[in-house]
Coordinates of C-alpha atoms in Angstrom, one line a residue:
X1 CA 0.0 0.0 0.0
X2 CA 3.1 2.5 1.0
X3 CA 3.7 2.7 -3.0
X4 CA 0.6 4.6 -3.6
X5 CA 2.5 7.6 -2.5
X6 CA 4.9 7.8 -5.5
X7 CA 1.6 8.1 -8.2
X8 CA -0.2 10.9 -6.6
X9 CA -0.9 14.2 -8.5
X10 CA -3.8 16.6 -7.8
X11 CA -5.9 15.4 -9.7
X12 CA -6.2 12.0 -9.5
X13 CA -6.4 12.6 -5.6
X14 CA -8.1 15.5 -4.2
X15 CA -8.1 16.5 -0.9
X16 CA -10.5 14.4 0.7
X17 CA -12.3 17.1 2.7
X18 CA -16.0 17.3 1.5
X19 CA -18.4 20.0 1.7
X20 CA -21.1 19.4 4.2
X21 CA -23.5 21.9 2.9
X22 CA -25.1 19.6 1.0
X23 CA -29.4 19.2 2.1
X24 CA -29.0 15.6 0.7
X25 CA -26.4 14.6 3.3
X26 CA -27.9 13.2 6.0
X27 CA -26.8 12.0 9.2
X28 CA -28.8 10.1 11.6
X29 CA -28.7 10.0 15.5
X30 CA -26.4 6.8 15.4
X31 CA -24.2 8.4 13.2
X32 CA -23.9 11.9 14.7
X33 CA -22.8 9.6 17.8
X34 CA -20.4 7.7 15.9
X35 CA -18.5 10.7 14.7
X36 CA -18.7 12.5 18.1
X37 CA -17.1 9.6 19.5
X38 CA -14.3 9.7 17.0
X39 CA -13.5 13.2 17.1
X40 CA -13.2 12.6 20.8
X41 CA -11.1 9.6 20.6
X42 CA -8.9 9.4 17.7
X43 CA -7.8 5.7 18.3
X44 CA -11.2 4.9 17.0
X45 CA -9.9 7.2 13.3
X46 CA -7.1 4.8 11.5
X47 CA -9.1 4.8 8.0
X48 CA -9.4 8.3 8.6
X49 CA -5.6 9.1 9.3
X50 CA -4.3 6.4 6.2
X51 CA -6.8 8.9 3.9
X52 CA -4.9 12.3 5.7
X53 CA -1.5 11.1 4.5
X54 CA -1.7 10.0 1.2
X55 CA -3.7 13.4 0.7
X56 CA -0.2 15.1 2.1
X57 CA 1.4 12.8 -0.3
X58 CA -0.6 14.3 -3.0
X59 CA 0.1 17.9 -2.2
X60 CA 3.9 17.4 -1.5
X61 CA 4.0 15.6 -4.9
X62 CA 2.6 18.8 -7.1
X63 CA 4.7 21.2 -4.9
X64 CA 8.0 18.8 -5.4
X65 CA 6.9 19.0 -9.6
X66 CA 6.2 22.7 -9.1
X67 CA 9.7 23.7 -7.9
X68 CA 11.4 21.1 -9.9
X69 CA 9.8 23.3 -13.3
X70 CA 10.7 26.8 -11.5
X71 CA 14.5 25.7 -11.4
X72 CA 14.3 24.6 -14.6
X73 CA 12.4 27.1 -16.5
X74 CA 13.0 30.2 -14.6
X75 CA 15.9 32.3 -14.1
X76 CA 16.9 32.5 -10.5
X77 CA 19.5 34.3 -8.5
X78 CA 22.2 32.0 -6.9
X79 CA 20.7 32.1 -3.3
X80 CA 16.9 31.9 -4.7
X81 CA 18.1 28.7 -6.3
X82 CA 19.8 27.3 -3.6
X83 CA 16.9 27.9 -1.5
X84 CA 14.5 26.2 -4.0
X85 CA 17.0 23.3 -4.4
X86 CA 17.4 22.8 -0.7
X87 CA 13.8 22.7 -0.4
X88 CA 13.0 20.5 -2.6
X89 CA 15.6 17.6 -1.2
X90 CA 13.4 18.5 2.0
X91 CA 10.2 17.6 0.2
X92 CA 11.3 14.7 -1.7
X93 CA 12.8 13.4 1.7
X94 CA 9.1 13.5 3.2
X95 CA 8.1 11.9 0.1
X96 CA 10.5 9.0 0.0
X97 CA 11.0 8.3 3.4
X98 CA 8.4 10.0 5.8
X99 CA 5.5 9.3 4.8
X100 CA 5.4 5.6 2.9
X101 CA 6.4 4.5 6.0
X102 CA 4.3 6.5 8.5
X103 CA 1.5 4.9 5.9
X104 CA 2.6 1.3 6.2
X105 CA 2.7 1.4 10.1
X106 CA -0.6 3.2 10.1
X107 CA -1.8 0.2 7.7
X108 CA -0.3 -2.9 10.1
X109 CA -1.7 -0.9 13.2
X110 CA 1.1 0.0 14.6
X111 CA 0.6 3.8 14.7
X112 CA -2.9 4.4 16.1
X113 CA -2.6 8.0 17.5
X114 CA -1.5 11.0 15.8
X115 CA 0.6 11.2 19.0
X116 CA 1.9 8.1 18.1
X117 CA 2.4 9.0 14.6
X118 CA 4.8 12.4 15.8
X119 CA 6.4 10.7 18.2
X120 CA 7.7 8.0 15.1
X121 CA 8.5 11.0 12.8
X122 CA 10.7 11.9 15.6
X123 CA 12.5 9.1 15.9
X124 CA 12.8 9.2 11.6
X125 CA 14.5 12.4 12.1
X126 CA 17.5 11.5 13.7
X127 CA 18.8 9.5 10.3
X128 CA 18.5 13.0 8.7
X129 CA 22.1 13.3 9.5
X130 CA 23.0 10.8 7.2
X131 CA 21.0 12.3 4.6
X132 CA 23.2 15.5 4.4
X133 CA 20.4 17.9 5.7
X134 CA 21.5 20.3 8.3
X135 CA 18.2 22.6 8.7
X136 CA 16.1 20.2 10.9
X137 CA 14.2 22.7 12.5
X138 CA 13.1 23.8 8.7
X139 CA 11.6 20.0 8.2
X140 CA 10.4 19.4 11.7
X141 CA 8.3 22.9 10.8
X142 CA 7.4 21.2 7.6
X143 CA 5.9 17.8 9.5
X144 CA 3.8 20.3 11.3
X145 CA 1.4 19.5 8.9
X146 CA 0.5 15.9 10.3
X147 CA -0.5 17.2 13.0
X148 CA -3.5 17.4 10.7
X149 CA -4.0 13.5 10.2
X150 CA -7.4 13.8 12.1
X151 CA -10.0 13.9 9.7
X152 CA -12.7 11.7 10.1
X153 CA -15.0 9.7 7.6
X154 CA -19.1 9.6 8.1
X155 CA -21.1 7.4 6.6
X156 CA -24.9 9.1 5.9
X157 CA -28.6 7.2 6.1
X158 CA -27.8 6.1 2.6
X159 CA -24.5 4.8 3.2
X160 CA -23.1 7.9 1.4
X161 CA -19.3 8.4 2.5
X162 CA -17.3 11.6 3.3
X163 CA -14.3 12.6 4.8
X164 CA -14.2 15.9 7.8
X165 CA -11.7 17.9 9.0
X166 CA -11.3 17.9 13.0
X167 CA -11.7 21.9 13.1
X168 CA -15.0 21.3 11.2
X169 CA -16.5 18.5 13.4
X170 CA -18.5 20.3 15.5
X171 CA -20.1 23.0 12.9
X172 CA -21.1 20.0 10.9
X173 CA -23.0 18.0 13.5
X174 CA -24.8 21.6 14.7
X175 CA -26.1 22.3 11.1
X176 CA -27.0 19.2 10.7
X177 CA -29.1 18.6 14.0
X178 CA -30.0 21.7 13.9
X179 CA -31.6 21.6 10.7
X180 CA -33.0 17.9 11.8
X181 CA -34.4 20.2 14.7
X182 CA -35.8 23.1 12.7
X183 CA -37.5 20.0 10.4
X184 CA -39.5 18.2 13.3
X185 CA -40.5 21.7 15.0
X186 CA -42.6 24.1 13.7
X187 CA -41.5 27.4 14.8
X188 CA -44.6 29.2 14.1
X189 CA -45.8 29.6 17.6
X190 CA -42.8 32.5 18.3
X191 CA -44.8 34.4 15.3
X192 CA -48.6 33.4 16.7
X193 CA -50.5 36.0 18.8
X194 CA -51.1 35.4 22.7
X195 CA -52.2 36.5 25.5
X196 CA -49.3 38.0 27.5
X197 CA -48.2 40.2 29.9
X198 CA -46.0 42.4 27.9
X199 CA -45.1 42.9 23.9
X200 CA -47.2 44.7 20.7
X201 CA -50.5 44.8 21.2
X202 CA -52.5 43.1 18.2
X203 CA -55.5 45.5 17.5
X204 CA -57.8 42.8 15.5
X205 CA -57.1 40.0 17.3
X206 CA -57.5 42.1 20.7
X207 CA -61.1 43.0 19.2
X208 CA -62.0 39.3 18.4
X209 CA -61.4 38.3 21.9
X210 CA -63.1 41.4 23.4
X211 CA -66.1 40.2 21.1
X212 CA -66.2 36.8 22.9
X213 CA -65.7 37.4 26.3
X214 CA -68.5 40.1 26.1
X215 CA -70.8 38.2 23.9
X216 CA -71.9 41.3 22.1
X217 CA -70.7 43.2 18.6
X218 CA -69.1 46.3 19.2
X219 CA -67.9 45.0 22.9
X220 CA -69.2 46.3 25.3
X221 CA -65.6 46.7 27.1
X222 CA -61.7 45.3 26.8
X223 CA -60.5 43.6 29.9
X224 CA -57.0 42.6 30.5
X225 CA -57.3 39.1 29.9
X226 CA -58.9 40.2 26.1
X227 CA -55.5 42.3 25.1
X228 CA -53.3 40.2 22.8
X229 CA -49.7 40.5 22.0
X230 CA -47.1 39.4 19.6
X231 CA -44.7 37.1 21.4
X232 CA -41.7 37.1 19.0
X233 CA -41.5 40.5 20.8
X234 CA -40.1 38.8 24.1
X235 CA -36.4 37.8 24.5
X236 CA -35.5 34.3 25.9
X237 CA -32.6 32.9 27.7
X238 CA -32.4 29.2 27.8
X239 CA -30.1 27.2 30.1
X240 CA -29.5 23.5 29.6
X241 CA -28.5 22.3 33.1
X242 CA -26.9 18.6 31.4
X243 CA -26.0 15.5 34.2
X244 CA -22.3 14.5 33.5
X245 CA -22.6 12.2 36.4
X246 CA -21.1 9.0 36.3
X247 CA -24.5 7.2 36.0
X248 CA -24.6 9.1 32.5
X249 CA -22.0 6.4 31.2
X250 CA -24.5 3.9 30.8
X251 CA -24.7 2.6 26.8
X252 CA -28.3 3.5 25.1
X253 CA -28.0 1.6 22.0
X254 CA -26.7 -1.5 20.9
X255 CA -23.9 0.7 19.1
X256 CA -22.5 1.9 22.3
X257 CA -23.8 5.6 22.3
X258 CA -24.1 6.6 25.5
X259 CA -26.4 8.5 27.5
X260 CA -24.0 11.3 27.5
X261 CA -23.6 11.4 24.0
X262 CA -27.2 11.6 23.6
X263 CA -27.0 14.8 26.2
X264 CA -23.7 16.4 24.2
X265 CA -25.8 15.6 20.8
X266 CA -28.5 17.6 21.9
X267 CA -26.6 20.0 23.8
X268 CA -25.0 21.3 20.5
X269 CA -28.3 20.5 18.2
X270 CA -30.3 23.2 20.4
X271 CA -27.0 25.5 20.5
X272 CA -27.4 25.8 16.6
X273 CA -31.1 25.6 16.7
X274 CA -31.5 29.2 18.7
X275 CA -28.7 30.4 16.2
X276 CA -30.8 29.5 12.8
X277 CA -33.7 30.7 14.5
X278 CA -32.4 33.9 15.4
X279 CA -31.0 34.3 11.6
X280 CA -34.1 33.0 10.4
X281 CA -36.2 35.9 12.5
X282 CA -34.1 39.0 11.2
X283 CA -34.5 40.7 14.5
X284 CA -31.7 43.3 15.3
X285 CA -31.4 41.3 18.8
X286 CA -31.6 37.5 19.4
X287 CA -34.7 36.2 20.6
X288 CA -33.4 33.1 22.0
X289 CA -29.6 32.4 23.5
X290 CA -29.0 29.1 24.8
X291 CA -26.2 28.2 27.4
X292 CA -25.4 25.1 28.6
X293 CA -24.5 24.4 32.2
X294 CA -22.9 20.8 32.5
X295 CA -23.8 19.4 36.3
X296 CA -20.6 18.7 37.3
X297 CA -18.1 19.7 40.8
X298 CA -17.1 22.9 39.1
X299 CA -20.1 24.0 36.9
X300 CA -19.3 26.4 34.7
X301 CA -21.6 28.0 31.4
X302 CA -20.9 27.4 28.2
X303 CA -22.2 30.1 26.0
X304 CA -20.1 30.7 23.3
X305 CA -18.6 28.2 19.8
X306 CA -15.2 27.9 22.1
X307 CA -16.3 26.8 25.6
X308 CA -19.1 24.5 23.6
X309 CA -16.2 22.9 21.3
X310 CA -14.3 22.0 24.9
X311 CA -17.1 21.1 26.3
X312 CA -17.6 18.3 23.6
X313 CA -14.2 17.2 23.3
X314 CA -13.5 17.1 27.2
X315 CA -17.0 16.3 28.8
X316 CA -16.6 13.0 30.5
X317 CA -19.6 11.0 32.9
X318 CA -18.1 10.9 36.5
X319 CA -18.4 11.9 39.8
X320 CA -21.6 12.5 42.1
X321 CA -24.4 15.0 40.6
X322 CA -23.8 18.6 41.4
X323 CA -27.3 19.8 40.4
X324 CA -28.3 22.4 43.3
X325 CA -24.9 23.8 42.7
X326 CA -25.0 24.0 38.8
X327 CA -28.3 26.0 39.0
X328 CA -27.0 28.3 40.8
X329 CA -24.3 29.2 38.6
X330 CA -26.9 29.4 36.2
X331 CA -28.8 32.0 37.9
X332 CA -25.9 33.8 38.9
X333 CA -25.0 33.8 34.8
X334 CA -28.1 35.0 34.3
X335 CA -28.8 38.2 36.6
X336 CA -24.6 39.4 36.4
X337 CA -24.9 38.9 31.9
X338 CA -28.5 39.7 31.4
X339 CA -30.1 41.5 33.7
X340 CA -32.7 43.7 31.3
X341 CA -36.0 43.1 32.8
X342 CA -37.9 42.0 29.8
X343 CA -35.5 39.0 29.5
X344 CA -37.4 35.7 30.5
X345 CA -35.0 32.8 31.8
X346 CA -35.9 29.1 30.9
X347 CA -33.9 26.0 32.9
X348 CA -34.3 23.2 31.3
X349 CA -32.3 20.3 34.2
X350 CA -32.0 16.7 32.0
X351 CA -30.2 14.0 34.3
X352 CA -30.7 10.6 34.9
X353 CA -30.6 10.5 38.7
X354 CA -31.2 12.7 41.9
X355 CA -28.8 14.8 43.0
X356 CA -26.4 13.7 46.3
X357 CA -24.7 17.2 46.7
X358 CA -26.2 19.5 48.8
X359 CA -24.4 23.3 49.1
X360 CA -23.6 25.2 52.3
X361 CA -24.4 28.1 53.0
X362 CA -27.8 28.1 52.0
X363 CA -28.9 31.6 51.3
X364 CA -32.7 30.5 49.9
X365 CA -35.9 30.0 52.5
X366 CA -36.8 26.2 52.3
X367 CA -40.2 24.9 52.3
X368 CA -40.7 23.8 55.5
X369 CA -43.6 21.6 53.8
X370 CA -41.1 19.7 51.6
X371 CA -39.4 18.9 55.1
X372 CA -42.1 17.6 57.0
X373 CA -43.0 15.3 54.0
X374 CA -39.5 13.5 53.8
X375 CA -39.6 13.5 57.8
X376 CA -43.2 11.6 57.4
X377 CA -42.9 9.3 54.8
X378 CA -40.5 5.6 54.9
X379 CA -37.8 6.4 52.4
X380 CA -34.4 5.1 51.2
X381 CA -33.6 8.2 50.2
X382 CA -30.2 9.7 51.3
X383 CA -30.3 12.4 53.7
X384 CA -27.8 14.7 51.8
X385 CA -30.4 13.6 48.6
X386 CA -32.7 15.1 50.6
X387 CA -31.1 18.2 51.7
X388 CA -30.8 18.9 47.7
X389 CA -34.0 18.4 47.2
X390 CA -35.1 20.5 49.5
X391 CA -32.7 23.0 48.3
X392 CA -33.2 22.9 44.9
X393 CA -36.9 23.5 45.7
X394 CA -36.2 26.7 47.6
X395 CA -34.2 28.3 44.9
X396 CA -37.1 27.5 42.5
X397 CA -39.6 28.6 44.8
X398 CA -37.8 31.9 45.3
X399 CA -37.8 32.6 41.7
X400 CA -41.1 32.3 41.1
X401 CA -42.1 35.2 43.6
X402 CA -39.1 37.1 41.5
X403 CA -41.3 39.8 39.5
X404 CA -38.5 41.2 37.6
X405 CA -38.4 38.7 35.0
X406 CA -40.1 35.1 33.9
X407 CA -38.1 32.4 35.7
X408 CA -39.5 28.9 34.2
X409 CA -38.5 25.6 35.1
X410 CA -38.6 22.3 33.4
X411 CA -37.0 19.2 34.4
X412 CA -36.5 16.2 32.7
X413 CA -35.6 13.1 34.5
X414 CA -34.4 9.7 31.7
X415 CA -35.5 6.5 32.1
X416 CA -38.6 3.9 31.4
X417 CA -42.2 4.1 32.5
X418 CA -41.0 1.6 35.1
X419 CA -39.4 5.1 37.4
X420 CA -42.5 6.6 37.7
X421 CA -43.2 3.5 40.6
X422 CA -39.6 4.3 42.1
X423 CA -38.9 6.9 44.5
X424 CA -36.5 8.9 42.3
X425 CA -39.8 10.2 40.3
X426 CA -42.2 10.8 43.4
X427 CA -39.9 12.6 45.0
X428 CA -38.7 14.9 42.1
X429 CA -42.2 15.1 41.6
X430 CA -43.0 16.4 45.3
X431 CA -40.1 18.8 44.7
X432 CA -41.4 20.0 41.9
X433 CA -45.0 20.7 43.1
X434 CA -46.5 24.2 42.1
X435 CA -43.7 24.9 39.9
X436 CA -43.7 22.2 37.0
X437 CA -44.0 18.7 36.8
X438 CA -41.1 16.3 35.9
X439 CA -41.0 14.9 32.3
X440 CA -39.7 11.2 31.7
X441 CA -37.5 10.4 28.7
X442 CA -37.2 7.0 28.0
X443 CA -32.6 7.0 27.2
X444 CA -33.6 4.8 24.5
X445 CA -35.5 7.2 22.8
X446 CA -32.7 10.1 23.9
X447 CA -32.6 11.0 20.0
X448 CA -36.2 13.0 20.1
X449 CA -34.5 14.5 23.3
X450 CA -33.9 18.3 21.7
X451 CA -37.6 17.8 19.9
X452 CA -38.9 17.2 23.9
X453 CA -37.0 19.8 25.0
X454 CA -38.2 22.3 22.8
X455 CA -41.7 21.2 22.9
X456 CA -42.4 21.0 26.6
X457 CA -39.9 23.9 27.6
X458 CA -39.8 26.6 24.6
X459 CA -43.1 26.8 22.5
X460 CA -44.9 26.0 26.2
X461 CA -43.1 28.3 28.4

């Protein structure tokens, strides 16, 4: 196979790197999870790396022709010659040497890693000496370019193949999930006209409900229940508390996607879903702007393409279930970054499990209701479970009486029907009480996660 990289040119190998623009391409669930889990770990990306190499064969073949016909065919100065010379023994040293047999290790297995794969170049380099090349630094800048051997090949729904740069991994799964998002939702509730508390008042559909509730043409009078407003007008802020607990490891499909890679998967499909939606709108503000908050000993929010991209490549299911700690770093996100008034907050809490990690001090009044319960009732429960329960009720019931803004609260708890007999869902359940209920998501069916999301928590709130 190493011979392959003597009968390259540009044309009869292109660079393998496709563009993902196409509306035909499509990737489902399974695969979105395969490629996350390759971008994550590249020991899983050998086909992927072999294809990387022979594409840098390719290109260092046309620029070893390219110089070879510029010393021939063009005059030169004595030092612009020697330079061109001197660089082309470097490039037909990569050609010759480097890379056939960085491609035939890669082929038998024995370099797995692009770490792996530097770490032999390495090695290589020290026989440069015999080669009568003194400017190593020049060539080890020149292998640089390896560094690059991290593309990864997708296959689509139709078993339709193409090849992905690392830098483009996570823009390609947003679009796509996003778009798979923007597909199974219809959007056209932001646009519809409702009753609400704030926003344009809509003249004719004010009148038609003034007409009804009085029962009499003209209306006899408006009330305030009768006054209907646009609701595109109102500005969101969505925060998607995720469990990276080490419960979240558990596999969800016989392909080994996990239940966190169902949560990072729909992490970033929502992420690009409020940014084609705002684009799609053609406000001069964005209506919606989604953070994620991963649940973890440090939480931390993740509003921006960077923190997102780390938050993909490092996220890892471990450790107890922070949850009482990770909403209140997203409140305290939320009143320091946006603290305009007409800016309505949304938590949306997906985990698979109750949290075990109560904070101290304790700044919110608890429901002294809530405590009696878990003193009456015969429970398994943990006490420090407890205590976060308790907790995490107090800082939703404290929102609620906030008047500044619209604080809303969903909560989705996975598993199958079989939880709502266990104690994990009555108890969430009696946390929840006069603030919202909590939603069970089977992990098997974690793919229509986003769609849930959206549905019960967005268009509802």
């Amino acid at each position: 196979m190493p011979h392959r990289i003597f009968l390259l040119t540009e044309s009869e190998f292109r660079d393998p790197l496709q563009n993902f623009g196409d509306a035909e391409f499509i990737l489902d669930w399974e695969g979105a999870a395969q490629l996350l889990r390759l971008w994550r770990n590249p020991h899983l990306g050998r086909s992927s790396r072999e294809g990387a190499v022979l594409s840098l064969g390719a290109k260092n073949a046309v620029a070893i022709a390219n110089i070879a016909q510029k010393i021939m065919t063009t005059h030169l100065t004595q030092a612009e010659e020697e330079r061109l010379v001197n660089e082309l023994k470097l490039l037909r040293f990569i050609g010759d040497r480097i890379l056939p047999d960085v491609l035939e290790r890669i082929n038998i297995n024995e370099l797995q890693t692009v770490e792996d794969i530097m770490k032999y170049i390495n090695t290589l380099l020290h026989d440069l000496k015999y080669e009568g090349f003194a400017d190593l630094q020049k060539l080890a800048e020149k292998l640089k370019e390896l560094k690059e051997i991290v593309d990864l090949e997708i296959t689509d729904a139709f078993g339709r193949k193409k090849r992905i740069s690392r830098e483009d991994v996570m823009d390609v799964l947003g679009k796509l999930l996003g778009r798979y998002l923007m597909k199974q939702i219809n959007v056209s509730p932001i646009d519809e006209i409702q009753k609400r508390p704030r926003g344009t008042i809509k003249l004719k559909e004010t009148y038609k409900s003034a007409i009804l509730s009085s029962k009499s043409i003209p209306p006899t009078s408006v009330k305030q229940e009768d006054i209907m407003r646009v609701k595109k007008d109102r500005k969101s802020l969505v925060y998607l508390i995720v469990d990276l607990s080490q419960s979240m490891q558990k596999a969800v499909f016989e392909g080994g996607m996990s239940r966190l890679d169902g949560a990072l998967l729909t992490s970033l499909s929502l992420y690009y879903y409020f940014k084609m939606l705002n684009r799609r709108k053609r406000k001069s503000y964005d209506m919606f702007k989604l953070a994620v908050v991963p649940i973890t000993n440090n939480p931390f929010v993740v509003d921006d393409d960077y923190k997102m991209e780390n938050l993909l490549l490092s996220a890892k299911a471990k450790g107890k279930t922070y949850t009482v700690q990770s909403v209140l770093q997203a409140i305290e996100h939320a009143k320091k970054q946006y603290n305009l008034k007409g800016v309505d907050v949304q938590f949306t809490i997906v985990t698979d499990g109750m949290p075990n990690v109560p904070t101290y001090p304790f700044k919110y009044k608890t429901s002294s209701d809530l405590k009696r319960y878990f003193n009456e009732i015969d429970t398994k429960t943990k006490p420090e479970t407890i205590e976060c329960l308790v907790q995490l009720n107090g800082i939703f019931q404290n929102l609620k009486r906030e008047h500044a803004r619209n604080w809303n609260v969903s909560y989705f708890l996975m598993g199958t029907e079989a939880l709502r007999k266990r104690e994990i869902y009555s108890h969430t359940k009696r946390m929840l009480k006069g603030i919202t209920r909590p939603i069970l998501i089977d992990p098997a069916q974690i793919k229509q996660l986003g769609e849930q999301i959206l549905r019960e928590s967005i268009l509802n709130a």
